[in-house]
Amino acid sequence: MTNPLPLVIVDAANVVGSVPDGWWRDRWGAAERLRDSLVPFASDGLPGVPGPVELVLVVEGRARDVAPVPGVRVEAAPGSGDDLIVELAAGAAPRPCVVVTADRELRRRVEAHGARCAGPRTVRP
């Protein structure tokens, strides 16, 4: 049996919102650009998490219709994106899980399930 890939969950709203580049005028487009920029991380991994990894982008609100692309699974939150991220992190064990967000409360919640956290700059310049 092979080891399952580490799970990397990206909080789209938080990561998109970390750069004041006008994302609020086109939330769907901003989430789509983030999704596309994540593709190389699926094979290359993150600092401290060698690739390949299973990469999941959690979207909510107006970005809910963003489609997946090869290497990046997109999960649309039916309600709170944070709640879905916690659910995904809780179900990841025993494989390693990293949540990319700067949201302190979300960090606390996912760390309670054994996930590690990384800031938005991990996946954005």
mmCIF file of N, CA, C and O in Angstrom, residues 16-89:
data_model
loop_
_atom_site.group_PDB
_atom_site.id
_atom_site.type_symbol
_atom_site.label_atom_id
_atom_site.label_comp_id
_atom_site.label_asym_id
_atom_site.label_seq_id
_atom_site.Cartn_x
_atom_site.Cartn_y
_atom_site.Cartn_z
ATOM 1 N N VAL A 16 -6.850 35.256 -1.418
ATOM 2 C CA VAL A 16 -7.149 36.301 -2.394
ATOM 3 C C VAL A 16 -7.180 37.663 -1.694
ATOM 4 O O VAL A 16 -6.635 38.639 -2.191
ATOM 5 N N GLY A 17 -7.780 37.709 -0.526
ATOM 6 C CA GLY A 17 -7.907 38.967 0.210
ATOM 7 C C GLY A 17 -6.615 39.476 0.813
ATOM 8 O O GLY A 17 -6.566 40.598 1.322
ATOM 9 N N SER A 18 -5.564 38.687 0.754
ATOM 10 C CA SER A 18 -4.295 39.093 1.358
ATOM 11 C C SER A 18 -3.517 40.085 0.497
ATOM 12 O O SER A 18 -2.537 40.667 0.951
ATOM 13 N N VAL A 19 -3.960 40.276 -0.750
ATOM 14 C CA VAL A 19 -3.288 41.209 -1.656
ATOM 15 C C VAL A 19 -4.333 42.212 -2.168
ATOM 16 O O VAL A 19 -5.272 41.809 -2.857
ATOM 17 N N PRO A 20 -4.183 43.500 -1.842
ATOM 18 C CA PRO A 20 -5.175 44.493 -2.271
ATOM 19 C C PRO A 20 -4.990 44.868 -3.743
ATOM 20 O O PRO A 20 -4.520 45.947 -4.074
ATOM 21 N N ASP A 21 -5.386 43.952 -4.630
ATOM 22 C CA ASP A 21 -5.179 44.164 -6.064
ATOM 23 C C ASP A 21 -6.488 44.377 -6.817
ATOM 24 O O ASP A 21 -6.549 44.196 -8.028
ATOM 25 N N GLY A 22 -7.537 44.754 -6.108
ATOM 26 C CA GLY A 22 -8.838 44.971 -6.743
ATOM 27 C C GLY A 22 -9.685 43.726 -6.839
ATOM 28 O O GLY A 22 -10.708 43.716 -7.524
ATOM 29 N N TRP A 23 -9.313 42.667 -6.119
ATOM 30 C CA TRP A 23 -10.035 41.394 -6.180
ATOM 31 C C TRP A 23 -11.529 41.560 -5.894
ATOM 32 O O TRP A 23 -12.344 40.803 -6.401
ATOM 33 N N TRP A 24 -11.902 42.539 -5.092
ATOM 34 C CA TRP A 24 -13.298 42.721 -4.678
ATOM 35 C C TRP A 24 -14.203 43.101 -5.847
ATOM 36 O O TRP A 24 -15.408 42.938 -5.769
ATOM 37 N N ARG A 25 -13.617 43.576 -6.945
ATOM 38 C CA ARG A 25 -14.429 43.911 -8.122
ATOM 39 C C ARG A 25 -14.794 42.670 -8.931
ATOM 40 O O ARG A 25 -15.729 42.706 -9.730
ATOM 41 N N ASP A 26 -14.034 41.591 -8.756
ATOM 42 C CA ASP A 26 -14.273 40.362 -9.518
ATOM 43 C C ASP A 26 -13.811 39.168 -8.677
ATOM 44 O O ASP A 26 -12.739 38.608 -8.904
ATOM 45 N N ARG A 27 -14.607 38.794 -7.710
ATOM 46 C CA ARG A 27 -14.235 37.717 -6.786
ATOM 47 C C ARG A 27 -14.045 36.391 -7.522
ATOM 48 O O ARG A 27 -13.143 35.632 -7.209
ATOM 49 N N TRP A 28 -14.911 36.118 -8.487
ATOM 50 C CA TRP A 28 -14.799 34.869 -9.240
ATOM 51 C C TRP A 28 -13.487 34.848 -10.019
ATOM 52 O O TRP A 28 -12.747 33.868 -9.993
ATOM 53 N N GLY A 29 -13.182 35.931 -10.722
ATOM 54 C CA GLY A 29 -11.950 36.013 -11.500
ATOM 55 C C GLY A 29 -10.713 35.915 -10.616
ATOM 56 O O GLY A 29 -9.724 35.270 -10.977
ATOM 57 N N ALA A 30 -10.765 36.542 -9.437
ATOM 58 C CA ALA A 30 -9.628 36.482 -8.516
ATOM 59 C C ALA A 30 -9.407 35.049 -8.027
ATOM 60 O O ALA A 30 -8.265 34.584 -7.945
ATOM 61 N N ALA A 31 -10.498 34.341 -7.727
ATOM 62 C CA ALA A 31 -10.366 32.946 -7.285
ATOM 63 C C ALA A 31 -9.851 32.073 -8.421
ATOM 64 O O ALA A 31 -9.049 31.160 -8.201
ATOM 65 N N GLU A 32 -10.273 32.361 -9.639
ATOM 66 C CA GLU A 32 -9.807 31.594 -10.789
ATOM 67 C C GLU A 32 -8.310 31.832 -11.022
ATOM 68 O O GLU A 32 -7.562 30.903 -11.315
ATOM 69 N N ARG A 33 -7.859 33.074 -10.897
ATOM 70 C CA ARG A 33 -6.425 33.365 -11.055
ATOM 71 C C ARG A 33 -5.612 32.672 -9.967
ATOM 72 O O ARG A 33 -4.533 32.133 -10.233
ATOM 73 N N LEU A 34 -6.139 32.670 -8.727
ATOM 74 C CA LEU A 34 -5.450 31.964 -7.643
ATOM 75 C C LEU A 34 -5.368 30.479 -7.965
ATOM 76 O O LEU A 34 -4.308 29.867 -7.857
ATOM 77 N N ARG A 35 -6.479 29.896 -8.392
ATOM 78 C CA ARG A 35 -6.500 28.466 -8.752
ATOM 79 C C ARG A 35 -5.414 28.154 -9.767
ATOM 80 O O ARG A 35 -4.642 27.209 -9.598
ATOM 81 N N ASP A 36 -5.327 28.961 -10.807
ATOM 82 C CA ASP A 36 -4.344 28.711 -11.856
ATOM 83 C C ASP A 36 -2.914 28.840 -11.338
ATOM 84 O O ASP A 36 -2.026 28.087 -11.740
ATOM 85 N N SER A 37 -2.702 29.779 -10.412
ATOM 86 C CA SER A 37 -1.349 29.967 -9.869
ATOM 87 C C SER A 37 -0.937 28.830 -8.937
ATOM 88 O O SER A 37 0.254 28.646 -8.671
ATOM 89 N N LEU A 38 -1.906 28.049 -8.470
ATOM 90 C CA LEU A 38 -1.620 26.944 -7.551
ATOM 91 C C LEU A 38 -1.153 25.671 -8.260
ATOM 92 O O LEU A 38 -0.563 24.795 -7.632
ATOM 93 N N VAL A 39 -1.411 25.552 -9.553
ATOM 94 C CA VAL A 39 -1.116 24.315 -10.289
ATOM 95 C C VAL A 39 0.305 23.800 -10.040
ATOM 96 O O VAL A 39 0.487 22.617 -9.738
ATOM 97 N N PRO A 40 1.346 24.631 -10.114
ATOM 98 C CA PRO A 40 2.704 24.090 -9.903
ATOM 99 C C PRO A 40 2.926 23.511 -8.505
ATOM 100 O O PRO A 40 3.738 22.606 -8.336
ATOM 101 N N PHE A 41 2.195 24.006 -7.510
ATOM 102 C CA PHE A 41 2.371 23.500 -6.150
ATOM 103 C C PHE A 41 1.906 22.056 -6.009
ATOM 104 O O PHE A 41 2.374 21.332 -5.139
ATOM 105 N N ALA A 42 0.979 21.616 -6.856
ATOM 106 C CA ALA A 42 0.492 20.234 -6.792
ATOM 107 C C ALA A 42 1.624 19.243 -7.027
ATOM 108 O O ALA A 42 1.693 18.203 -6.369
ATOM 109 N N SER A 43 2.523 19.561 -7.926
ATOM 110 C CA SER A 43 3.648 18.663 -8.183
ATOM 111 C C SER A 43 4.881 19.028 -7.357
ATOM 112 O O SER A 43 5.614 18.156 -6.921
ATOM 113 N N ASP A 44 5.092 20.325 -7.135
ATOM 114 C CA ASP A 44 6.303 20.781 -6.448
ATOM 115 C C ASP A 44 6.195 20.794 -4.929
ATOM 116 O O ASP A 44 7.208 20.764 -4.237
ATOM 117 N N GLY A 45 4.977 20.873 -4.392
ATOM 118 C CA GLY A 45 4.784 20.953 -2.952
ATOM 119 C C GLY A 45 4.991 22.367 -2.427
ATOM 120 O O GLY A 45 5.093 23.326 -3.197
ATOM 121 N N LEU A 46 5.055 22.458 -1.109
ATOM 122 C CA LEU A 46 5.256 23.724 -0.401
ATOM 123 C C LEU A 46 6.533 23.621 0.406
ATOM 124 O O LEU A 46 7.034 22.508 0.623
ATOM 125 N N PRO A 47 7.060 24.729 0.893
ATOM 126 C CA PRO A 47 8.221 24.632 1.788
ATOM 127 C C PRO A 47 7.915 23.689 2.961
ATOM 128 O O PRO A 47 6.902 23.846 3.643
ATOM 129 N N GLY A 48 8.736 22.692 3.128
ATOM 130 C CA GLY A 48 8.540 21.717 4.193
ATOM 131 C C GLY A 48 7.574 20.595 3.863
ATOM 132 O O GLY A 48 7.385 19.677 4.649
ATOM 133 N N VAL A 49 6.938 20.674 2.704
ATOM 134 C CA VAL A 49 5.998 19.635 2.259
ATOM 135 C C VAL A 49 6.336 19.305 0.812
ATOM 136 O O VAL A 49 5.838 19.936 -0.114
ATOM 137 N N PRO A 50 7.230 18.323 0.613
ATOM 138 C CA PRO A 50 7.622 18.001 -0.761
ATOM 139 C C PRO A 50 6.447 17.460 -1.572
ATOM 140 O O PRO A 50 5.553 16.809 -1.036
ATOM 141 N N GLY A 51 6.465 17.765 -2.856
ATOM 142 C CA GLY A 51 5.414 17.298 -3.747
ATOM 143 C C GLY A 51 5.670 15.872 -4.188
ATOM 144 O O GLY A 51 6.726 15.322 -3.931
ATOM 145 N N PRO A 52 4.700 15.290 -4.785
ATOM 146 C CA PRO A 52 3.402 15.860 -5.094
ATOM 147 C C PRO A 52 2.488 15.896 -3.866
ATOM 148 O O PRO A 52 2.690 15.163 -2.905
ATOM 149 N N VAL A 53 1.485 16.788 -3.941
ATOM 150 C CA VAL A 53 0.486 16.912 -2.889
ATOM 151 C C VAL A 53 -0.898 16.925 -3.526
ATOM 152 O O VAL A 53 -1.034 17.208 -4.716
ATOM 153 N N GLU A 54 -1.895 16.605 -2.728
ATOM 154 C CA GLU A 54 -3.280 16.798 -3.161
ATOM 155 C C GLU A 54 -3.635 18.215 -2.771
ATOM 156 O O GLU A 54 -3.588 18.572 -1.592
ATOM 157 N N LEU A 55 -3.983 19.035 -3.743
ATOM 158 C CA LEU A 55 -4.248 20.446 -3.487
ATOM 159 C C LEU A 55 -5.732 20.730 -3.654
ATOM 160 O O LEU A 55 -6.322 20.407 -4.689
ATOM 161 N N VAL A 56 -6.324 21.318 -2.609
ATOM 162 C CA VAL A 56 -7.748 21.633 -2.617
ATOM 163 C C VAL A 56 -7.924 23.125 -2.368
ATOM 164 O O VAL A 56 -7.409 23.658 -1.382
ATOM 165 N N LEU A 57 -8.631 23.792 -3.249
ATOM 166 C CA LEU A 57 -8.962 25.197 -3.105
ATOM 167 C C LEU A 57 -10.408 25.281 -2.636
ATOM 168 O O LEU A 57 -11.312 24.806 -3.334
ATOM 169 N N VAL A 58 -10.633 25.863 -1.470
ATOM 170 C CA VAL A 58 -11.990 25.999 -0.937
ATOM 171 C C VAL A 58 -12.508 27.394 -1.273
ATOM 172 O O VAL A 58 -11.907 28.402 -0.895
ATOM 173 N N VAL A 59 -13.608 27.426 -2.017
ATOM 174 C CA VAL A 59 -14.221 28.678 -2.459
ATOM 175 C C VAL A 59 -15.602 28.822 -1.829
ATOM 176 O O VAL A 59 -16.226 27.840 -1.432
ATOM 177 N N GLU A 60 -16.043 30.080 -1.776
ATOM 178 C CA GLU A 60 -17.368 30.362 -1.214
ATOM 179 C C GLU A 60 -17.935 31.593 -1.894
ATOM 180 O O GLU A 60 -17.247 32.265 -2.654
ATOM 181 N N GLY A 61 -19.201 31.877 -1.615
ATOM 182 C CA GLY A 61 -19.824 33.083 -2.141
ATOM 183 C C GLY A 61 -19.800 33.141 -3.656
ATOM 184 O O GLY A 61 -20.064 32.162 -4.334
ATOM 185 N N ARG A 62 -19.439 34.317 -4.181
ATOM 186 C CA ARG A 62 -19.454 34.537 -5.633
ATOM 187 C C ARG A 62 -18.438 33.686 -6.382
ATOM 188 O O ARG A 62 -18.529 33.535 -7.597
ATOM 189 N N ALA A 63 -17.478 33.138 -5.686
ATOM 190 C CA ALA A 63 -16.459 32.295 -6.331
ATOM 191 C C ALA A 63 -16.871 30.828 -6.370
ATOM 192 O O ALA A 63 -16.117 29.986 -6.842
ATOM 193 N N ARG A 64 -18.063 30.527 -5.907
ATOM 194 C CA ARG A 64 -18.501 29.138 -5.770
ATOM 195 C C ARG A 64 -18.487 28.352 -7.079
ATOM 196 O O ARG A 64 -18.378 27.130 -7.064
ATOM 197 N N ASP A 65 -18.588 29.014 -8.215
ATOM 198 C CA ASP A 65 -18.662 28.301 -9.498
ATOM 199 C C ASP A 65 -17.318 28.115 -10.181
ATOM 200 O O ASP A 65 -17.273 27.695 -11.337
ATOM 201 N N VAL A 66 -16.226 28.415 -9.493
ATOM 202 C CA VAL A 66 -14.904 28.210 -10.084
ATOM 203 C C VAL A 66 -14.697 26.707 -10.290
ATOM 204 O O VAL A 66 -14.935 25.905 -9.383
ATOM 205 N N ALA A 67 -14.284 26.340 -11.486
ATOM 206 C CA ALA A 67 -14.114 24.922 -11.840
ATOM 207 C C ALA A 67 -12.721 24.426 -11.459
ATOM 208 O O ALA A 67 -11.777 25.208 -11.385
ATOM 209 N N PRO A 68 -12.589 23.129 -11.236
ATOM 210 C CA PRO A 68 -11.262 22.557 -10.980
ATOM 211 C C PRO A 68 -10.434 22.540 -12.259
ATOM 212 O O PRO A 68 -10.965 22.672 -13.361
ATOM 213 N N VAL A 69 -9.138 22.396 -12.082
ATOM 214 C CA VAL A 69 -8.205 22.196 -13.197
ATOM 215 C C VAL A 69 -7.293 21.050 -12.800
ATOM 216 O O VAL A 69 -7.196 20.716 -11.607
ATOM 217 N N PRO A 70 -6.610 20.419 -13.750
ATOM 218 C CA PRO A 70 -5.699 19.341 -13.373
ATOM 219 C C PRO A 70 -4.699 19.824 -12.322
ATOM 220 O O PRO A 70 -4.028 20.836 -12.493
ATOM 221 N N GLY A 71 -4.658 19.104 -11.211
ATOM 222 C CA GLY A 71 -3.751 19.429 -10.114
ATOM 223 C C GLY A 71 -4.390 20.203 -8.982
ATOM 224 O O GLY A 71 -3.854 20.240 -7.878
ATOM 225 N N VAL A 72 -5.536 20.841 -9.249
ATOM 226 C CA VAL A 72 -6.200 21.626 -8.204
ATOM 227 C C VAL A 72 -7.682 21.252 -8.146
ATOM 228 O O VAL A 72 -8.441 21.545 -9.073
ATOM 229 N N ARG A 73 -8.064 20.578 -7.075
ATOM 230 C CA ARG A 73 -9.475 20.263 -6.830
ATOM 231 C C ARG A 73 -10.116 21.505 -6.219
ATOM 232 O O ARG A 73 -9.503 22.171 -5.376
ATOM 233 N N VAL A 74 -11.306 21.832 -6.638
ATOM 234 C CA VAL A 74 -12.021 22.980 -6.092
ATOM 235 C C VAL A 74 -13.239 22.463 -5.343
ATOM 236 O O VAL A 74 -14.022 21.687 -5.888
ATOM 237 N N GLU A 75 -13.354 22.880 -4.090
ATOM 238 C CA GLU A 75 -14.502 22.508 -3.263
ATOM 239 C C GLU A 75 -15.297 23.766 -2.959
ATOM 240 O O GLU A 75 -14.763 24.722 -2.368
ATOM 241 N N ALA A 76 -16.559 23.794 -3.359
ATOM 242 C CA ALA A 76 -17.432 24.928 -3.095
ATOM 243 C C ALA A 76 -18.130 24.721 -1.757
ATOM 244 O O ALA A 76 -18.823 23.726 -1.558
ATOM 245 N N ALA A 77 -17.932 25.667 -0.857
ATOM 246 C CA ALA A 77 -18.564 25.579 0.459
ATOM 247 C C ALA A 77 -20.044 25.920 0.336
ATOM 248 O O ALA A 77 -20.391 26.964 -0.211
ATOM 249 N N PRO A 78 -20.915 25.049 0.838
ATOM 250 C CA PRO A 78 -22.340 25.349 0.782
ATOM 251 C C PRO A 78 -22.711 26.495 1.728
ATOM 252 O O PRO A 78 -23.711 27.168 1.536
ATOM 253 N N GLY A 79 -21.883 26.709 2.738
ATOM 254 C CA GLY A 79 -22.089 27.792 3.700
ATOM 255 C C GLY A 79 -20.756 28.452 3.953
ATOM 256 O O GLY A 79 -20.138 29.005 3.051
ATOM 257 N N SER A 80 -20.281 28.307 5.175
ATOM 258 C CA SER A 80 -19.004 28.900 5.568
ATOM 259 C C SER A 80 -17.829 28.125 4.971
ATOM 260 O O SER A 80 -17.722 26.911 5.141
ATOM 261 N N GLY A 81 -16.943 28.849 4.298
ATOM 262 C CA GLY A 81 -15.726 28.222 3.790
ATOM 263 C C GLY A 81 -14.880 27.681 4.925
ATOM 264 O O GLY A 81 -14.279 26.608 4.807
ATOM 265 N N ASP A 82 -14.831 28.402 6.041
ATOM 266 C CA ASP A 82 -14.045 27.953 7.187
ATOM 267 C C ASP A 82 -14.539 26.604 7.701
ATOM 268 O O ASP A 82 -13.740 25.728 8.028
ATOM 269 N N ASP A 83 -15.861 26.447 7.773
ATOM 270 C CA ASP A 83 -16.404 25.175 8.267
ATOM 271 C C ASP A 83 -16.018 24.018 7.354
ATOM 272 O O ASP A 83 -15.683 22.927 7.826
ATOM 273 N N LEU A 84 -16.048 24.234 6.048
ATOM 274 C CA LEU A 84 -15.660 23.179 5.116
ATOM 275 C C LEU A 84 -14.172 22.864 5.253
ATOM 276 O O LEU A 84 -13.770 21.701 5.224
ATOM 277 N N ILE A 85 -13.345 23.890 5.420
ATOM 278 C CA ILE A 85 -11.910 23.674 5.592
ATOM 279 C C ILE A 85 -11.645 22.843 6.836
ATOM 280 O O ILE A 85 -10.843 21.903 6.812
ATOM 281 N N VAL A 86 -12.333 23.141 7.930
ATOM 282 C CA VAL A 86 -12.169 22.360 9.165
ATOM 283 C C VAL A 86 -12.603 20.917 8.925
ATOM 284 O O VAL A 86 -11.917 19.980 9.347
ATOM 285 N N GLU A 87 -13.698 20.719 8.228
ATOM 286 C CA GLU A 87 -14.182 19.367 7.929
ATOM 287 C C GLU A 87 -13.155 18.591 7.106
ATOM 288 O O GLU A 87 -12.855 17.423 7.395
ATOM 289 N N LEU A 88 -12.588 19.225 6.097
ATOM 290 C CA LEU A 88 -11.578 18.563 5.267
ATOM 291 C C LEU A 88 -10.317 18.244 6.070
ATOM 292 O O LEU A 88 -9.744 17.154 5.947
ATOM 293 N N ALA A 89 -9.882 19.184 6.900
ATOM 294 C CA ALA A 89 -8.686 18.963 7.726
ATOM 295 C C ALA A 89 -8.922 17.836 8.727
ATOM 296 O O ALA A 89 -8.042 16.998 8.949
#
